[in-house]
PDB file of C-alpha atoms in Angstrom:
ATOM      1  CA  UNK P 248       0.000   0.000   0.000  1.00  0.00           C
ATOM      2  CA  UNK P 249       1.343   3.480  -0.776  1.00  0.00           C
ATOM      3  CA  UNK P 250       2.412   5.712   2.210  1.00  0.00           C
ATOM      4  CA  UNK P 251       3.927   9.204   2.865  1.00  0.00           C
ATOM      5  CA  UNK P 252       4.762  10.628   6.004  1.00  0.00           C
ATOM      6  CA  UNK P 253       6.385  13.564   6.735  1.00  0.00           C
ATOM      7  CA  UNK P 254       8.391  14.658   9.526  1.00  0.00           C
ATOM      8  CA  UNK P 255       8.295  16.316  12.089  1.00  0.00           C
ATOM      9  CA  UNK P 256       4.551  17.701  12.412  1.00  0.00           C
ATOM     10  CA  UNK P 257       5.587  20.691  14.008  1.00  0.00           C
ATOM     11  CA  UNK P 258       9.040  22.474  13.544  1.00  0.00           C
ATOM     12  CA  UNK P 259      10.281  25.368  15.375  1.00  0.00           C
ATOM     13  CA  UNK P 260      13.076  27.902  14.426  1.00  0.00           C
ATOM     14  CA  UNK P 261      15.312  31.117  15.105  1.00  0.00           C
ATOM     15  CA  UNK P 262      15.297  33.040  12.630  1.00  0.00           C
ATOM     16  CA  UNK P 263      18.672  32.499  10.329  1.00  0.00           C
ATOM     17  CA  UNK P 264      18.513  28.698  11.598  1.00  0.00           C
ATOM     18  CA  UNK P 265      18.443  26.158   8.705  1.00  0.00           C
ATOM     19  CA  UNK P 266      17.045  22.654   9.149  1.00  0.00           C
ATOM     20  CA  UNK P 267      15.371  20.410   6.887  1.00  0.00           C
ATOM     21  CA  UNK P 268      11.453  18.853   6.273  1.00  0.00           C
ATOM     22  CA  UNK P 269      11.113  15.511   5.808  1.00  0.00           C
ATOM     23  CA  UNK P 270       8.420  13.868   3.232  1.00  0.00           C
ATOM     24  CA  UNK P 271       9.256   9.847   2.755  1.00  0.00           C
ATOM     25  CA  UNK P 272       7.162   7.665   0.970  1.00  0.00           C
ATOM     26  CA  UNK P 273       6.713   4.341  -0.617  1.00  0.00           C
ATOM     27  CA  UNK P 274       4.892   4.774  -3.857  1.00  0.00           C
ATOM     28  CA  UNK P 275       4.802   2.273  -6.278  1.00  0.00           C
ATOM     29  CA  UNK P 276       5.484   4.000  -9.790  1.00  0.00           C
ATOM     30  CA  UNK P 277       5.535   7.788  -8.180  1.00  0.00           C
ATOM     31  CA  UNK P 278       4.697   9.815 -11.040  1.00  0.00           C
ATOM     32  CA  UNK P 279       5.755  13.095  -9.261  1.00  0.00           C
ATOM     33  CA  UNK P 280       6.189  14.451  -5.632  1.00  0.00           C
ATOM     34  CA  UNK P 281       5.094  17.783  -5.306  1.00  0.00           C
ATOM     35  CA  UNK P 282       5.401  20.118  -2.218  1.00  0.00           C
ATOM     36  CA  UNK P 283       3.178  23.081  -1.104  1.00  0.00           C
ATOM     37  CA  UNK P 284       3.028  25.984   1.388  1.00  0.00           C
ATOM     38  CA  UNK P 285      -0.345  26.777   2.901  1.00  0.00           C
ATOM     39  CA  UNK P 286      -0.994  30.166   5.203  1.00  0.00           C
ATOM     40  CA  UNK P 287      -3.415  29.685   7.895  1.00  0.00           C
ATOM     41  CA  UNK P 288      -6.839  30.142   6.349  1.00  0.00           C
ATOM     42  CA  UNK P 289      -5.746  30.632   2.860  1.00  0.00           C
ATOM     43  CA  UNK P 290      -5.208  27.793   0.189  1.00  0.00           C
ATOM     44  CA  UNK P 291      -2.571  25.654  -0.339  1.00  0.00           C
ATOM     45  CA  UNK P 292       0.257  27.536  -2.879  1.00  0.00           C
ATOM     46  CA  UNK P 293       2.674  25.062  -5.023  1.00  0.00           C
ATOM     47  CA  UNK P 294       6.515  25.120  -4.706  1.00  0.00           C
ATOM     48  CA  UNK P 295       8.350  22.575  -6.251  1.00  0.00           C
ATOM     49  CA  UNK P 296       7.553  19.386  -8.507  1.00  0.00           C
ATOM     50  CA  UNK P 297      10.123  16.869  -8.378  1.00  0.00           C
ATOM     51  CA  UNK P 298       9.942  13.706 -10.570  1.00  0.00           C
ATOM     52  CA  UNK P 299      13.023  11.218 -10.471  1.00  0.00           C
ATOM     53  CA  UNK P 300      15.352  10.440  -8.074  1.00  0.00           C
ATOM     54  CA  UNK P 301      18.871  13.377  -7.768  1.00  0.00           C
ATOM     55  CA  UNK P 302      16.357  15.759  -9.023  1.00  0.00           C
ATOM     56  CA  UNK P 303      16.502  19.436  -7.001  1.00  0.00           C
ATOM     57  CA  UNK P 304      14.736  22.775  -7.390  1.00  0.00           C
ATOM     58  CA  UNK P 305      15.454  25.882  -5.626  1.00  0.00           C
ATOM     59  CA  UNK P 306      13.075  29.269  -5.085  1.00  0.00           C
ATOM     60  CA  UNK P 307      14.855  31.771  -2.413  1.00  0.00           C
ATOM     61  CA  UNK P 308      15.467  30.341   0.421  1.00  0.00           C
ATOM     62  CA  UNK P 309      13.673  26.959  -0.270  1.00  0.00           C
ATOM     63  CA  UNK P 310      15.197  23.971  -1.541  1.00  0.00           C
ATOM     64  CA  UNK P 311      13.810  20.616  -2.368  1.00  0.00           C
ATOM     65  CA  UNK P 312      15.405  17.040  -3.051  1.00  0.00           C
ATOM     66  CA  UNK P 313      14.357  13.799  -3.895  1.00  0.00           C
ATOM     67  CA  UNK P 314      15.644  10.188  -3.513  1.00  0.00           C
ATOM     68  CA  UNK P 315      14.416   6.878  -4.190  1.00  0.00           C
ATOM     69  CA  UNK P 316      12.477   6.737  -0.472  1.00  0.00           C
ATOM     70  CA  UNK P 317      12.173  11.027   0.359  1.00  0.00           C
ATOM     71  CA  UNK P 318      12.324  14.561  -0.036  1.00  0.00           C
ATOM     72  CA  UNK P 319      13.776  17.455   2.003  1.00  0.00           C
ATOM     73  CA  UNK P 320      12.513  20.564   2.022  1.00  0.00           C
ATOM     74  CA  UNK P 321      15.820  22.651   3.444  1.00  0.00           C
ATOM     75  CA  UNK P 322      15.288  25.880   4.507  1.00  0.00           C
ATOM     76  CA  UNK P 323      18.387  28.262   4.454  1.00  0.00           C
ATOM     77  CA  UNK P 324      18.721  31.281   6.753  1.00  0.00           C
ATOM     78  CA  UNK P 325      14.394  31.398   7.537  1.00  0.00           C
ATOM     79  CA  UNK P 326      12.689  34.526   7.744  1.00  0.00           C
ATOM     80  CA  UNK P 327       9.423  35.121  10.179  1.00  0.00           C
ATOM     81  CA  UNK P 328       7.666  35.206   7.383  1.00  0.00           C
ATOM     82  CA  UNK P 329       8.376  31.239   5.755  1.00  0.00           C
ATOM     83  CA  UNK P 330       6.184  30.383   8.841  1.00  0.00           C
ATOM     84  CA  UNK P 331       3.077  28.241   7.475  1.00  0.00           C
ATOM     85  CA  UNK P 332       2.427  24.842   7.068  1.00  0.00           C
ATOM     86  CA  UNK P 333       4.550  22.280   4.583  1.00  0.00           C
ATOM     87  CA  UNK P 334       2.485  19.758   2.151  1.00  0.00           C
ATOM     88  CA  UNK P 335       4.009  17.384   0.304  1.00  0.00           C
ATOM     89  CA  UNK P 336       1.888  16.101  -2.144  1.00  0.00           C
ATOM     90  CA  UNK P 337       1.945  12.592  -4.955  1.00  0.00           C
ATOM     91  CA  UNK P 338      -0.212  11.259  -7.111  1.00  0.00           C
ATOM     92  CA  UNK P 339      -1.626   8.180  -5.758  1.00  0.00           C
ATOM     93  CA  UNK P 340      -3.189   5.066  -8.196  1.00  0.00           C
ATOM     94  CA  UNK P 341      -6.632   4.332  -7.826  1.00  0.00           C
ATOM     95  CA  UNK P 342      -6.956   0.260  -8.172  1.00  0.00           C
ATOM     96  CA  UNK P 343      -3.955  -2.078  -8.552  1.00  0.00           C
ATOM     97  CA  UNK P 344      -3.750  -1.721 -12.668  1.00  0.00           C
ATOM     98  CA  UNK P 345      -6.188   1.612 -13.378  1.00  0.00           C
ATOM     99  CA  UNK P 346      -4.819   4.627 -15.394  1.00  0.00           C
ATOM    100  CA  UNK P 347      -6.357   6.689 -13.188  1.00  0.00           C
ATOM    101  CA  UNK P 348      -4.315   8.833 -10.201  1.00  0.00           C
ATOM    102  CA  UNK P 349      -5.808  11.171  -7.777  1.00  0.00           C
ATOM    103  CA  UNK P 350      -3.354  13.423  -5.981  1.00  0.00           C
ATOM    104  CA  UNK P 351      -2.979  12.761  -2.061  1.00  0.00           C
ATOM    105  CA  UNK P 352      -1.102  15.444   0.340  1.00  0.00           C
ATOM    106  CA  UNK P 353       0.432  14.607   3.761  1.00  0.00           C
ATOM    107  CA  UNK P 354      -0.535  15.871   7.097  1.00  0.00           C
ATOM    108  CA  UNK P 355       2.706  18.664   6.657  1.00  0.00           C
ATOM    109  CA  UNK P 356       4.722  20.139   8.696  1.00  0.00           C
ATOM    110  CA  UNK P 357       3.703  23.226  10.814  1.00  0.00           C
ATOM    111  CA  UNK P 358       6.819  25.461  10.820  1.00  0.00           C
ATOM    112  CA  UNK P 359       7.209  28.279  12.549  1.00  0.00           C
ATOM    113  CA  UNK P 360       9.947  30.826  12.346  1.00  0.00           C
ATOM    114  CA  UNK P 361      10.650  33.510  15.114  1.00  0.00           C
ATOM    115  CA  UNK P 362      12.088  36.383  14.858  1.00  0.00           C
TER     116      UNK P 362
ATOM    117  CA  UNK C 114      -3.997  37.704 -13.477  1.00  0.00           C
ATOM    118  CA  UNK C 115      -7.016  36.622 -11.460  1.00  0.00           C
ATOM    119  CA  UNK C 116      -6.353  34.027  -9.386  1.00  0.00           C
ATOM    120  CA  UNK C 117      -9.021  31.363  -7.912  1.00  0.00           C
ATOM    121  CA  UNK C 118     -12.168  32.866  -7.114  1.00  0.00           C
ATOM    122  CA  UNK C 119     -14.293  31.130  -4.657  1.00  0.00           C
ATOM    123  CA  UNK C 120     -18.163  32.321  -3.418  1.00  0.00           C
ATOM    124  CA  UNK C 121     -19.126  32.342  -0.732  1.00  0.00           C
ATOM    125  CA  UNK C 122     -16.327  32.291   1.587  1.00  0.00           C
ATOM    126  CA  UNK C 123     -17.991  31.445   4.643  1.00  0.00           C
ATOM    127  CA  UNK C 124     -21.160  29.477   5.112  1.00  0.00           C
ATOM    128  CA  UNK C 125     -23.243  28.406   8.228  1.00  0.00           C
ATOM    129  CA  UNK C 126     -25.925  25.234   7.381  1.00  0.00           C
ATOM    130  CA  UNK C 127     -27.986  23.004   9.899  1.00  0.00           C
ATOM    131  CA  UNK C 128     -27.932  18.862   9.583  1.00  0.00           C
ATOM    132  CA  UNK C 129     -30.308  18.255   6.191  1.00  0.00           C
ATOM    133  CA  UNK C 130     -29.547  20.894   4.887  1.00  0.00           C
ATOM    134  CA  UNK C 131     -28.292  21.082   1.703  1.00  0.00           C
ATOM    135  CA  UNK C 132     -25.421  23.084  -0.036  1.00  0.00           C
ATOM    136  CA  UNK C 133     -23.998  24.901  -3.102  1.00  0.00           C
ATOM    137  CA  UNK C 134     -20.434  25.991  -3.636  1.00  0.00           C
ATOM    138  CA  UNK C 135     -18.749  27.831  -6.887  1.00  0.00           C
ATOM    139  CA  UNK C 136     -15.734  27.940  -8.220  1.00  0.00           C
ATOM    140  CA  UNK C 137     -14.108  29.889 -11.062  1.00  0.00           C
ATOM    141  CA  UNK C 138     -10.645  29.122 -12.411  1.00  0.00           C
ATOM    142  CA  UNK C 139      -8.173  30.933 -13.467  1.00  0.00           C
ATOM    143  CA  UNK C 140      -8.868  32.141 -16.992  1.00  0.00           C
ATOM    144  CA  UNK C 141      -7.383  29.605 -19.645  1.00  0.00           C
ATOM    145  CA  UNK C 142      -7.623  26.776 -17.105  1.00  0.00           C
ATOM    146  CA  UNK C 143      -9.977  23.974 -17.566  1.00  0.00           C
ATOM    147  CA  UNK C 144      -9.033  21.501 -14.804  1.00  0.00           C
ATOM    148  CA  UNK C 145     -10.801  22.186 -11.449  1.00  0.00           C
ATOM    149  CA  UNK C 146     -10.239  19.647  -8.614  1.00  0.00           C
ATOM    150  CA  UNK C 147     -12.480  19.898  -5.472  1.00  0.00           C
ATOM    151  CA  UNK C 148     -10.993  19.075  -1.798  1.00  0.00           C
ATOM    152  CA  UNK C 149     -12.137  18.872   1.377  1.00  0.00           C
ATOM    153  CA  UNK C 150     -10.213  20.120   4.327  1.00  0.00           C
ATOM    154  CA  UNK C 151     -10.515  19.165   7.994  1.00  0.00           C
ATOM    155  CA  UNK C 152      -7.954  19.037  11.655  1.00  0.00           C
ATOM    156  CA  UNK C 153      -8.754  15.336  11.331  1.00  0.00           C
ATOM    157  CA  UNK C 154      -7.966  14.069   8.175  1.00  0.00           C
ATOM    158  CA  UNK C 155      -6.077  16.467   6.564  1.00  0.00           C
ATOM    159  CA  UNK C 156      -6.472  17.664   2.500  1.00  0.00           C
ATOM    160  CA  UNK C 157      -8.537  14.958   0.472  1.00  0.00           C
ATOM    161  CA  UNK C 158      -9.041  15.101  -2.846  1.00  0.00           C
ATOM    162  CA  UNK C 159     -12.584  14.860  -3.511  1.00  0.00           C
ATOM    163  CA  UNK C 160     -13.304  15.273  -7.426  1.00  0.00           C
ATOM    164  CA  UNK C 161     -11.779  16.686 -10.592  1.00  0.00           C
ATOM    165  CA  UNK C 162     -13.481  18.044 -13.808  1.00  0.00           C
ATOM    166  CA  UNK C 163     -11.968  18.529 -17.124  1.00  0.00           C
ATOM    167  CA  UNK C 164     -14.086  19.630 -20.057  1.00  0.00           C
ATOM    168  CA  UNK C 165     -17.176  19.620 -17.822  1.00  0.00           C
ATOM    169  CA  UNK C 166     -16.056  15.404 -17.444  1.00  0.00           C
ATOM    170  CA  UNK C 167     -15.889  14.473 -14.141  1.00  0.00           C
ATOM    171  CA  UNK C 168     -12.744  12.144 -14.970  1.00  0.00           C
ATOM    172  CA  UNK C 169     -11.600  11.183 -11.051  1.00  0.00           C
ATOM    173  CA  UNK C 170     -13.124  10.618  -7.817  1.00  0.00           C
ATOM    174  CA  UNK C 171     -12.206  10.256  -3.978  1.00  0.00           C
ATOM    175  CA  UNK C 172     -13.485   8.228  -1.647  1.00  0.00           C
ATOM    176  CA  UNK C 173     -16.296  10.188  -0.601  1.00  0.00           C
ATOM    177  CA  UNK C 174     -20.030   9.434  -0.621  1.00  0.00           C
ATOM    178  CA  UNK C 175     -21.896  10.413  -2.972  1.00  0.00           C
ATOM    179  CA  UNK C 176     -23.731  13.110  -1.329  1.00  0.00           C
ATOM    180  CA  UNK C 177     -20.777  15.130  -2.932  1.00  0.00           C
ATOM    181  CA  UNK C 178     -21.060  15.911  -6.072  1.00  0.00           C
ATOM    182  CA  UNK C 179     -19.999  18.807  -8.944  1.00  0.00           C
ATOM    183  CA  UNK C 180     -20.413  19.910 -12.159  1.00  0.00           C
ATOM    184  CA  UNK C 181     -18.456  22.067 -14.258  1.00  0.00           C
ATOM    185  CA  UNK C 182     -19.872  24.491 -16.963  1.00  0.00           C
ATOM    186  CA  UNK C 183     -19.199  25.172 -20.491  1.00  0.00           C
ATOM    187  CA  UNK C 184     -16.574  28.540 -18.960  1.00  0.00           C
ATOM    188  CA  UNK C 185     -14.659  25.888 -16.556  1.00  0.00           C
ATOM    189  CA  UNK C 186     -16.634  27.388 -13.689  1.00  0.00           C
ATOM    190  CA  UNK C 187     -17.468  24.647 -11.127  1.00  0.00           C
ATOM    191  CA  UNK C 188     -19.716  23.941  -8.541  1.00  0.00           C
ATOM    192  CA  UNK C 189     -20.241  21.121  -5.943  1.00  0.00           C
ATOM    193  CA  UNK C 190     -22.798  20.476  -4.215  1.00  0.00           C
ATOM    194  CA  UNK C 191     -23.160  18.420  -0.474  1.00  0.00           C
ATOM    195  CA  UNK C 192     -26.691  17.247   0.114  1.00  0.00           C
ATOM    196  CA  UNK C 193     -28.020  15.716   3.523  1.00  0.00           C
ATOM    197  CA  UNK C 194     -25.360  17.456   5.395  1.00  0.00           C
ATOM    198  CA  UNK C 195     -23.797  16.034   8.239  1.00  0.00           C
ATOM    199  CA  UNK C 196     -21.533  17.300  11.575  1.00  0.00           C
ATOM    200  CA  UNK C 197     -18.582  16.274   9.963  1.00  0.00           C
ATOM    201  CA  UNK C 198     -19.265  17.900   6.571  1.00  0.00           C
ATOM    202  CA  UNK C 199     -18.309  20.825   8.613  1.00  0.00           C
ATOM    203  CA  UNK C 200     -14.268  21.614   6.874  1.00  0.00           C
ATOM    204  CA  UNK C 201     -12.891  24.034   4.384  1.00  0.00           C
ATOM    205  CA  UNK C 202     -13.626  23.682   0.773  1.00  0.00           C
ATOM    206  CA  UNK C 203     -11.268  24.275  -1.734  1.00  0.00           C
ATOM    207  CA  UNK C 204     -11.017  24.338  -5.310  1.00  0.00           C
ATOM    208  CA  UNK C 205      -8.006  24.205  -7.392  1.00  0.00           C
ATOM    209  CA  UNK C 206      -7.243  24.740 -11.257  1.00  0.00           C
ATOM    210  CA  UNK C 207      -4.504  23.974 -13.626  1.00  0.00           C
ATOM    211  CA  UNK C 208      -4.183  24.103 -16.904  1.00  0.00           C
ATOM    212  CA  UNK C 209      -4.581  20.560 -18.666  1.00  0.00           C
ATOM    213  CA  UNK C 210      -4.876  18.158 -15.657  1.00  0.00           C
ATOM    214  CA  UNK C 211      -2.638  15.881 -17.342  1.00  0.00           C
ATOM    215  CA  UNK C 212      -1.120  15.498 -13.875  1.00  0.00           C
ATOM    216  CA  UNK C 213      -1.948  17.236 -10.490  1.00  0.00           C
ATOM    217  CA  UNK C 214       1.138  19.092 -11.268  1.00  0.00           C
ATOM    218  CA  UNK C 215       1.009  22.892 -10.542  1.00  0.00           C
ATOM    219  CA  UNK C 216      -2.622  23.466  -9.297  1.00  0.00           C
ATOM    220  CA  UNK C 217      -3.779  26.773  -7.915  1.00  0.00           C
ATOM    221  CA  UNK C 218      -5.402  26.985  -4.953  1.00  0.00           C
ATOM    222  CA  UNK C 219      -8.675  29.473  -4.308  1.00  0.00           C
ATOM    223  CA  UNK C 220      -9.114  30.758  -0.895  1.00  0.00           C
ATOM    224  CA  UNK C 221     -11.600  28.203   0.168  1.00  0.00           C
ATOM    225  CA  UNK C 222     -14.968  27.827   1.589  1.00  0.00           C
ATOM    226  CA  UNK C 223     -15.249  27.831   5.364  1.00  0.00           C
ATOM    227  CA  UNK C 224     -18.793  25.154   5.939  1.00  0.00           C
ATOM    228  CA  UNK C 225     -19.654  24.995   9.185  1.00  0.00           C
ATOM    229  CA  UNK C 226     -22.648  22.463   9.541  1.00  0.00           C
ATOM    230  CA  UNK C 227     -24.965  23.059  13.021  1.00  0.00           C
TER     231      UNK C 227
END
């Protein structure tokens, strides 16, 4: 059965500290791993897509990885204001041989960044 | 350009009650994905439409249902509501739905269920 989990639920920095977010899965044939930032009470807003193993993007301060069991989101030198809540994100298979995906998002990881 | 519009924003409904939420994509997008939102379970996907096709489901009952129009505009609807139904809607677009790839998130729809 696929499974993603990300780590830790709840993540608190200094500002200028870097650490890391943690998204590992096992997904049969992932077709893509994608991660999103969501403000409280607004929705989710997309970062990153990352779809075979070595692959990395980068936007600011945000950086994400992925290997053949899990991304990192690393976070370089936060700011207050990267405080919100982490997603990652796949595209799960509906049935053991359909064509059909829907996507699936993990519980995140609550990050908050003080000044 | 606009992003994803969402009406209304907040809503307050008793138990039976049913309910009507919209949804207009950004302009040029014809995928629109539906998800429900709750402390408990998290983002689920609940439907997608593409083309006015609903082409993929959740697993949700099927007191939840959508439509999309002719202008990708969307709708779902929740009929019978229940306690639980109570979460935050949203909607999301993108531009082909090949993949879930890149969707854009609306604000969402606050349901609180009485």
């Amino acid at each position: 059965e696929d499974q993603v989990t990300q780590s830790p639920e709840a993540l608190r920095l200094q500002e200028g500290e870097s650490s890391s977010l943690n998204c590992s899965y096992t997904v049969s044939g992932l077709r893509g791993l994608f991660w999103y930032r969501q403000d409280p009470g607004k929705g989710p807003e997309f970062l990153f897509t990352l779809y075979s193993a070595g692959e990395e993007k980068e936007k600011e301060r945000l950086k994400a990885t992925l290997t053949k069991k899990e991304s990192f989101l690393h976070i370089t030198a936060p700011k207050p204001e990267d405080s919100a809540t982490y997603l990652c994100a796949w595209e799960e298979r509906l049935g053991p041989s359909g064509g059909s995906y829907i996507p699936t998002f993990g519980r995140g990881t609550s990050l908050i960044v003080h000044p | 350009k606009a992003g994803v519009t969402q009406t209304p924003r907040y809503l307050i409904k008793t138990r039976g009650q049913q309910v009507t939420l919209s949804c207009s994509p950004i302009s040029g997008h014809r995928s629109v994905s539906w998800y429900q939102q709750t402390p408990g379970q998290g983002l689920q996907f609940l439907f997608e439409y593409f083309s006015e096709t609903q082409r993929n489901k959740g697993n949700f009952p099927g007191r939840f249902s959508g439509r999309q129009f002719s202008n990708s505009r969307s709708e779902m609807n929740v009929s019978t509501l229940e306690l639980g139904d109570s979460a935050l809607y949203l909607c999301a677009s993108s531009l082909s739905g090949v993949s879930y790839n890149e969707q854009f998130f609306g604000p969402g729809t606050r349901l609180t269920v009485l």
